[in-house]
mmCIF file of C-alpha atoms and ligand atoms in Angstrom:
data_model
loop_
_atom_site.group_PDB
_atom_site.id
_atom_site.type_symbol
_atom_site.label_atom_id
_atom_site.label_comp_id
_atom_site.label_asym_id
_atom_site.label_seq_id
_atom_site.Cartn_x
_atom_site.Cartn_y
_atom_site.Cartn_z
ATOM 1 C CA MET A 1 83.637 94.036 54.808
ATOM 2 C CA ASP A 2 86.278 92.746 57.188
ATOM 3 C CA TYR A 3 86.603 94.395 60.576
ATOM 4 C CA TYR A 4 89.317 94.058 63.164
ATOM 5 C CA SER A 5 89.296 94.704 66.873
ATOM 6 C CA LEU A 6 92.481 96.272 68.254
ATOM 7 C CA LYS A 7 93.164 96.511 71.975
ATOM 8 C CA MET A 8 96.110 98.129 73.660
ATOM 9 C CA ARG A 9 97.173 98.196 77.288
ATOM 10 C CA ALA A 10 100.377 99.574 78.722
ATOM 11 C CA SER A 11 101.798 99.282 82.218
ATOM 12 C CA GLN A 12 104.837 100.007 84.311
ATOM 13 C CA GLN A 13 106.555 98.166 87.159
ATOM 14 C CA VAL A 14 106.428 100.222 90.333
ATOM 15 C CA GLY A 15 107.531 99.713 93.920
ATOM 16 C CA GLU A 16 110.359 97.666 95.414
ATOM 17 C CA GLY A 17 110.589 94.104 96.763
ATOM 18 C CA ASP A 18 107.248 92.798 98.029
ATOM 19 C CA GLN A 19 105.499 95.969 96.915
ATOM 20 C CA LYS A 20 106.533 95.487 93.308
ATOM 21 C CA HIS A 21 103.547 95.457 90.958
ATOM 22 C CA GLU A 22 102.320 96.448 87.523
ATOM 23 C CA GLN A 23 100.689 99.842 87.364
ATOM 24 C CA HIS A 24 98.283 100.530 84.536
ATOM 25 C CA ILE A 25 99.308 103.488 82.378
ATOM 26 C CA SER A 26 97.148 103.535 79.319
ATOM 27 C CA GLY A 27 94.606 101.512 77.409
ATOM 28 C CA ALA A 28 92.604 101.900 74.212
ATOM 29 C CA GLU A 29 90.499 99.892 71.852
ATOM 30 C CA ARG A 30 89.067 100.225 68.380
ATOM 31 C CA ILE A 31 87.062 98.278 65.844
ATOM 32 C CA VAL A 32 88.206 99.318 62.368
ATOM 33 C CA SER A 33 88.147 98.192 58.759
ATOM 34 C CA ARG A 34 91.012 96.093 57.445
ATOM 35 C CA ASP A 35 92.772 98.981 55.682
ATOM 36 C CA ALA A 36 93.062 100.991 58.933
ATOM 37 C CA VAL A 37 94.616 98.239 61.063
ATOM 38 C CA GLU A 38 98.266 99.159 60.615
ATOM 39 C CA ALA A 39 97.834 102.898 61.125
ATOM 40 C CA VAL A 40 95.676 102.409 64.215
ATOM 41 C CA CYS A 41 98.173 99.934 65.650
ATOM 42 C CA SER A 42 100.989 102.422 65.306
ATOM 43 C CA ALA A 43 98.870 105.231 66.781
ATOM 44 C CA MET A 44 98.182 103.003 69.785
ATOM 45 C CA ALA A 45 101.879 102.395 70.313
ATOM 46 C CA HIS A 46 102.427 106.146 70.152
ATOM 47 C CA ARG A 47 99.705 106.767 72.704
ATOM 48 C CA ALA A 48 101.195 104.229 75.085
ATOM 49 C CA MET A 49 104.680 105.727 74.735
ATOM 50 C CA THR A 50 103.610 109.321 75.399
ATOM 51 C CA HIS A 51 101.143 108.997 78.279
ATOM 52 C CA SER A 52 101.339 111.473 81.149
ATOM 53 C CA LYS A 53 101.123 108.626 83.694
ATOM 54 C CA GLY A 54 104.633 107.442 82.844
ATOM 55 C CA ASP A 55 106.904 105.468 80.578
ATOM 56 C CA PRO A 56 105.582 101.951 79.983
ATOM 57 C CA ASP A 57 107.742 98.856 80.242
ATOM 58 C CA PHE A 58 105.008 96.557 78.999
ATOM 59 C CA ILE A 59 102.702 97.203 76.044
ATOM 60 C CA ASN A 60 100.247 94.635 74.753
ATOM 61 C CA ILE A 61 98.464 95.219 71.441
ATOM 62 C CA LYS A 62 95.966 92.535 70.460
ATOM 63 C CA ILE A 63 94.435 92.373 66.972
ATOM 64 C CA GLU A 64 91.465 90.107 66.235
ATOM 65 C CA LYS A 65 89.253 89.695 63.214
ATOM 66 C CA VAL A 66 85.558 90.411 63.810
ATOM 67 C CA CYS A 67 82.688 89.145 61.618
ATOM 68 C CA GLU A 68 80.477 91.929 60.349
ATOM 69 C CA LYS A 69 77.349 89.902 61.178
ATOM 70 C CA ASP A 70 78.355 89.818 64.857
ATOM 71 C CA ILE A 71 78.475 93.606 65.109
ATOM 72 C CA GLN A 72 75.547 95.500 66.600
ATOM 73 C CA ILE A 73 75.114 99.125 65.535
ATOM 74 C CA LEU A 74 73.730 101.489 68.188
ATOM 75 C CA LYS A 75 72.711 105.134 67.998
ATOM 76 C CA ALA A 76 74.729 107.319 70.337
ATOM 77 C CA LEU A 77 72.905 108.552 73.437
ATOM 78 C CA PRO A 78 71.773 112.166 73.077
ATOM 79 C CA VAL A 79 74.185 114.542 74.823
ATOM 80 C CA THR A 80 73.344 117.343 77.242
ATOM 81 C CA ARG A 81 75.533 119.282 79.646
ATOM 82 C CA ILE A 82 75.247 120.724 83.115
ATOM 83 C CA ASP A 83 77.499 123.641 84.058
ATOM 84 C CA VAL A 84 78.369 124.017 87.711
ATOM 85 C CA ASP A 85 80.459 126.476 89.708
ATOM 86 C CA THR A 86 82.253 123.935 91.854
ATOM 87 C CA TRP A 87 83.096 120.258 91.600
ATOM 88 C CA GLN A 88 81.137 119.617 94.813
ATOM 89 C CA GLN A 89 77.993 120.928 93.112
ATOM 90 C CA GLY A 90 78.736 118.734 90.107
ATOM 91 C CA LEU A 91 79.159 115.631 92.226
ATOM 92 C CA ASP A 92 75.930 116.377 94.114
ATOM 93 C CA LYS A 93 74.112 116.795 90.811
ATOM 94 C CA ALA A 94 75.458 113.449 89.597
ATOM 95 C CA PHE A 95 74.360 111.696 92.787
ATOM 96 C CA GLU A 96 70.931 113.303 92.469
ATOM 97 C CA LEU A 97 70.484 112.044 88.884
ATOM 98 C CA ILE A 98 71.616 108.550 89.834
ATOM 99 C CA ASN A 99 69.293 108.440 92.819
ATOM 100 C CA GLU A 100 66.368 109.487 90.627
ATOM 101 C CA ALA A 101 67.191 106.802 88.084
ATOM 102 C CA VAL A 102 67.385 104.172 90.817
ATOM 103 C CA PHE A 103 64.179 105.466 92.404
ATOM 104 C CA SER A 104 62.293 105.200 89.102
ATOM 105 C CA CYS A 105 63.060 101.446 88.961
ATOM 106 C CA HIS A 106 61.556 100.913 92.349
ATOM 107 C CA PRO A 107 58.214 99.052 92.447
ATOM 108 C CA ARG A 108 55.407 101.499 93.299
ATOM 109 C CA GLU A 109 53.520 98.947 95.387
ATOM 110 C CA GLY A 110 55.063 97.395 98.441
ATOM 111 C CA GLY A 111 58.406 99.038 97.740
ATOM 112 C CA ASP A 112 60.774 99.461 100.616
ATOM 113 C CA LEU A 113 61.707 103.141 100.882
ATOM 114 C CA SER A 114 64.385 102.552 103.484
ATOM 115 C CA SER A 115 66.462 100.562 100.981
ATOM 116 C CA LEU A 116 66.349 103.570 98.635
ATOM 117 C CA MET A 117 67.463 105.914 101.420
ATOM 118 C CA ASN A 118 70.193 103.443 102.203
ATOM 119 C CA PHE A 119 71.351 103.439 98.611
ATOM 120 C CA ALA A 120 71.482 107.241 98.512
ATOM 121 C CA ARG A 121 73.595 107.220 101.655
ATOM 122 C CA LYS A 122 75.888 104.503 100.315
ATOM 123 C CA LEU A 123 76.493 105.982 96.862
ATOM 124 C CA PRO A 124 79.485 108.221 97.759
ATOM 125 C CA GLU A 125 81.139 105.208 99.440
ATOM 126 C CA LEU A 126 80.545 103.030 96.396
ATOM 127 C CA LEU A 127 82.190 105.653 94.223
ATOM 128 C CA GLN A 128 85.230 105.772 96.504
ATOM 129 C CA ALA A 129 85.526 102.006 96.360
ATOM 130 C CA THR A 130 85.942 102.211 92.563
ATOM 131 C CA PHE A 131 89.048 104.433 92.722
ATOM 132 C CA PRO A 132 91.657 101.645 92.736
ATOM 133 C CA MET A 133 89.742 99.562 90.155
ATOM 134 C CA ARG A 134 90.694 99.188 86.490
ATOM 135 C CA GLY A 135 87.135 98.355 85.450
ATOM 136 C CA ALA A 136 83.737 99.371 86.734
ATOM 137 C CA MET A 137 81.710 98.342 89.741
ATOM 138 C CA LEU A 138 78.544 96.436 88.752
ATOM 139 C CA TYR A 139 76.041 97.168 91.460
ATOM 140 C CA ASP A 140 72.671 95.448 91.752
ATOM 141 C CA ILE A 141 70.124 97.991 92.963
ATOM 142 C CA ALA A 142 67.573 95.237 93.662
ATOM 143 C CA THR A 143 69.704 93.433 96.230
ATOM 144 C CA GLY A 144 72.270 96.064 97.202
ATOM 145 C CA THR A 145 75.180 93.822 96.245
ATOM 146 C CA ARG A 146 78.196 94.032 93.976
ATOM 147 C CA LEU A 147 78.206 91.600 91.063
ATOM 148 C CA GLU A 148 81.717 91.866 89.608
ATOM 149 C CA PRO A 149 83.321 88.399 89.442
ATOM 150 C CA ASP A 150 86.605 90.091 90.424
ATOM 151 C CA GLN A 151 85.969 93.037 92.736
ATOM 152 C CA GLN A 152 89.521 94.354 92.582
ATOM 153 C CA ARG A 153 89.480 94.623 88.823
ATOM 154 C CA GLY A 154 85.812 95.282 88.173
ATOM 155 C CA VAL A 155 83.906 94.645 84.965
ATOM 156 C CA ARG A 156 85.264 96.093 81.726
ATOM 157 C CA ALA A 157 83.151 97.059 78.761
ATOM 158 C CA THR A 158 85.067 96.151 75.612
ATOM 159 C CA TYR A 159 84.704 95.570 71.863
ATOM 160 C CA MET A 160 83.260 98.933 70.952
ATOM 161 C CA ASP A 161 84.081 101.902 68.743
ATOM 162 C CA ALA A 162 82.476 104.763 66.882
ATOM 163 C CA LEU A 163 81.098 103.802 63.479
ATOM 164 C CA HIS A 164 83.059 105.255 60.547
ATOM 165 C CA SER A 165 85.898 106.270 62.843
ATOM 166 C CA SER A 166 88.601 105.922 60.243
ATOM 167 C CA THR A 167 90.566 108.757 61.837
ATOM 168 C CA VAL A 168 93.621 107.803 63.795
ATOM 169 C CA ASP A 169 93.816 109.574 67.141
ATOM 170 C CA SER A 170 97.187 109.280 68.762
ATOM 171 C CA CYS A 171 96.050 111.030 71.892
ATOM 172 C CA LYS A 172 92.961 110.397 73.945
ATOM 173 C CA ASN A 173 89.723 112.253 73.286
ATOM 174 C CA HIS A 174 87.882 111.681 76.534
ATOM 175 C CA PHE A 175 84.455 112.662 75.295
ATOM 176 C CA ASN A 176 84.552 110.623 72.057
ATOM 177 C CA GLU A 177 85.602 107.498 73.905
ATOM 178 C CA ALA A 178 83.172 108.018 76.749
ATOM 179 C CA ILE A 179 80.089 108.488 74.539
ATOM 180 C CA VAL A 180 80.865 105.188 72.809
ATOM 181 C CA LEU A 181 81.356 103.331 76.100
ATOM 182 C CA ALA A 182 78.300 104.937 77.723
ATOM 183 C CA THR A 183 76.106 104.067 74.725
ATOM 184 C CA LYS A 184 77.164 100.441 74.831
ATOM 185 C CA VAL A 185 76.711 100.244 78.601
ATOM 186 C CA ALA A 186 73.267 101.906 78.550
ATOM 187 C CA ASN A 187 72.106 99.235 76.095
ATOM 188 C CA ALA A 188 73.227 96.305 78.235
ATOM 189 C CA PRO A 189 70.440 94.050 79.572
ATOM 190 C CA GLY A 190 69.127 95.296 82.932
ATOM 191 C CA MET A 191 71.262 98.452 82.970
ATOM 192 C CA VAL A 192 69.748 101.337 84.941
ATOM 193 C CA ALA A 193 72.407 104.064 84.807
ATOM 194 C CA GLU A 194 76.141 104.749 84.811
ATOM 195 C CA LEU A 195 78.225 107.196 86.817
ATOM 196 C CA CYS A 196 81.711 108.116 85.607
ATOM 197 C CA ILE A 197 84.619 110.260 86.723
ATOM 198 C CA SER A 198 87.921 110.149 84.832
ATOM 199 C CA ASP A 199 91.009 109.037 86.722
ATOM 200 C CA ASP A 200 93.017 111.487 84.654
ATOM 201 C CA PRO A 201 94.306 114.162 87.099
ATOM 202 C CA ASN A 202 93.674 117.000 84.654
ATOM 203 C CA TYR A 203 90.300 115.890 83.308
ATOM 204 C CA ILE A 204 87.522 116.992 85.625
ATOM 205 C CA THR A 205 84.421 116.566 83.447
ATOM 206 C CA GLY A 206 82.393 113.450 84.184
ATOM 207 C CA TYR A 207 78.983 112.141 83.273
ATOM 208 C CA VAL A 208 75.853 110.282 84.219
ATOM 209 C CA ALA A 209 74.207 108.209 81.504
ATOM 210 C CA SER A 210 71.237 105.970 80.849
ATOM 211 C CA LYS A 211 68.809 105.242 78.025
ATOM 212 C CA GLU A 212 66.275 107.561 79.689
ATOM 213 C CA LEU A 213 68.643 110.391 80.681
ATOM 214 C CA GLY A 214 70.903 110.183 77.674
ATOM 215 C CA TYR A 215 74.525 111.222 78.196
ATOM 216 C CA VAL A 216 74.635 114.043 80.733
ATOM 217 C CA ARG A 217 78.021 115.760 80.887
ATOM 218 C CA ILE A 218 78.733 117.365 84.238
ATOM 219 C CA MET A 219 81.476 119.857 83.596
ATOM 220 C CA LYS A 220 83.203 119.653 86.988
ATOM 221 C CA MET A 221 83.092 116.521 89.085
ATOM 222 C CA LYS A 222 86.395 116.536 90.908
ATOM 223 C CA GLU A 223 89.225 118.813 91.918
ATOM 224 C CA MET A 224 91.891 119.563 89.285
ATOM 225 C CA GLY A 225 94.948 117.391 90.003
ATOM 226 C CA ASP A 226 92.980 114.637 91.705
ATOM 227 C CA GLU A 227 93.942 111.285 90.214
ATOM 228 C CA ASN A 228 90.967 109.419 91.612
ATOM 229 C CA GLY A 229 88.253 108.373 89.222
ATOM 230 C CA GLY A 230 85.956 105.452 88.625
ATOM 231 C CA ARG A 231 82.824 104.046 87.123
ATOM 232 C CA ILE A 232 79.696 102.481 88.579
ATOM 233 C CA PHE A 233 77.287 100.488 86.416
ATOM 234 C CA LEU A 234 73.923 100.360 88.188
ATOM 235 C CA PHE A 235 72.087 97.199 87.258
ATOM 236 C CA ASP A 236 68.661 95.824 88.199
ATOM 237 C CA SER A 237 68.544 92.034 88.638
ATOM 238 C CA ARG A 238 64.736 92.181 88.423
ATOM 239 C CA LYS A 239 65.110 93.158 84.771
ATOM 240 C CA ALA A 240 67.829 90.822 83.485
ATOM 241 C CA LYS A 241 70.338 88.185 84.497
ATOM 242 C CA ALA A 242 73.728 89.416 85.663
ATOM 243 C CA GLU A 243 75.498 86.899 83.376
ATOM 244 C CA ASP A 244 73.708 88.311 80.350
ATOM 245 C CA CYS A 245 74.640 91.842 81.290
ATOM 246 C CA ILE A 246 78.305 90.950 81.843
ATOM 247 C CA GLU A 247 78.402 88.888 78.645
ATOM 248 C CA PHE A 248 77.074 91.872 76.668
ATOM 249 C CA LEU A 249 79.531 94.323 78.259
ATOM 250 C CA GLN A 250 82.564 92.087 77.730
ATOM 251 C CA LYS A 251 81.844 90.234 74.493
ATOM 252 C CA LYS A 252 79.282 91.920 72.260
ATOM 253 C CA LYS A 253 80.842 93.857 69.378
ATOM 254 C CA VAL A 254 79.247 97.285 69.146
ATOM 255 C CA LEU A 255 79.706 100.199 66.771
ATOM 256 C CA VAL A 256 78.145 103.480 67.841
ATOM 257 C CA GLU A 257 76.688 105.860 65.323
ATOM 258 C CA THR A 258 77.520 109.425 66.364
ATOM 259 C CA GLU A 259 76.466 112.592 64.516
HETATM 260 N N1 WAQ B 1 84.987 99.441 81.220
HETATM 261 C C1 WAQ B 1 84.689 99.636 82.520
HETATM 262 N N2 WAQ B 1 85.270 100.556 83.301
HETATM 263 C C2 WAQ B 1 86.233 101.292 82.750
HETATM 264 C C3 WAQ B 1 86.625 101.155 81.397
HETATM 265 C C4 WAQ B 1 85.951 100.165 80.626
HETATM 266 N N3 WAQ B 1 86.262 99.966 79.360
HETATM 267 N N4 WAQ B 1 87.619 102.041 81.147
HETATM 268 C C5 WAQ B 1 87.826 102.703 82.290
HETATM 269 N N5 WAQ B 1 87.013 102.266 83.269
HETATM 270 C C6 WAQ B 1 86.932 102.742 84.642
HETATM 271 C C7 WAQ B 1 88.248 102.640 85.362
HETATM 272 O O1 WAQ B 1 88.028 102.276 86.691
HETATM 273 C C8 WAQ B 1 88.791 104.049 85.313
HETATM 274 O O2 WAQ B 1 89.531 104.368 86.443
HETATM 275 C C9 WAQ B 1 87.543 104.905 85.269
HETATM 276 O O3 WAQ B 1 86.558 104.101 84.624
HETATM 277 C C10 WAQ B 1 87.742 106.174 84.490
HETATM 278 O O4 WAQ B 1 88.257 105.841 83.203
HETATM 279 O O5 WAQ B 1 81.863 114.214 78.393
HETATM 280 O O6 WAQ B 1 88.363 109.383 80.727
HETATM 281 O O7 WAQ B 1 89.191 106.277 80.978
HETATM 282 O O8 WAQ B 1 83.879 115.076 78.581
HETATM 283 O O9 WAQ B 1 89.834 107.791 82.957
HETATM 284 C C11 WAQ B 1 84.555 111.270 80.642
HETATM 285 C C12 WAQ B 1 84.295 112.280 79.574
HETATM 286 C C13 WAQ B 1 85.914 110.680 80.473
HETATM 287 C C14 WAQ B 1 83.290 113.271 80.029
HETATM 288 C C15 WAQ B 1 86.061 109.510 81.365
HETATM 289 O O10 WAQ B 1 87.487 107.776 82.033
HETATM 290 C C16 WAQ B 1 82.987 114.256 78.922
HETATM 291 C C17 WAQ B 1 87.417 108.910 81.318
HETATM 292 P P1 WAQ B 1 88.809 106.936 82.240
HETATM 293 MG MG1 MG B 2 91.941 107.492 82.589
#
């Protein structure tokens, strides 16, 4: 069977004079069978034209053929949820899960506990640093350094979709898209865990994910109306090469089998 990758991004010019720049409004991607290409393309245009972030003046839709033999099929991470009363509790819970995941990678013998304490202290700052980024931060827990080739943009996971997703969604389903992305990311070489908060001002549910934890939805992770969000991919350079991890995130075609 023939498959096609479709990618859409929409942006708007904002600011005056020197401050003039493109602001990202909306993006989406799919991998679909040949017969769905036209409908999905038109749904993407619709999504770009009706986004709450504004009216786009630039929309790019890219369509590429993908060989079936190059596609890897992955089982979706199992999903659990944590209910919290306040977003502060949710954020604390997320930090706690991430710190545990990072701790469990630490060598038992001769490990340096102060670097772990340091990481725990740094984590809220790292999250803040992702807010202006369009992609994710790729953070090496072994060396305490950032590995994105372009730190302003970050690393983007692409070429992924849900298997058998013939339906055409014209508006964003945060959870469906996130479980696909998180499943791909968790399967990247050397990946330890992911932390995610939407940048959508009215979407306050976020998640922590890893192969061990599965996909843990945390129902409140920020204040309603807050347009800050971001992603951190926590990677361990003792387990894999950064190039291999980035190559997988950016190039490998993945379809995720959901229930
Ligand atoms: N690769 C890497 N980073 C990305 C990507 C990508 N493909 N797409 C978005 N990001 C980064 C970027 O910095 C965004 O600002 C940030 O992640 C948040 O992206 O179970 O909607 O698309 O209900 O706003 C979670 C769903 C939804 C939780 C997350 O993220 C649930 C969401 P958004
Ligand atoms: Mg968003």
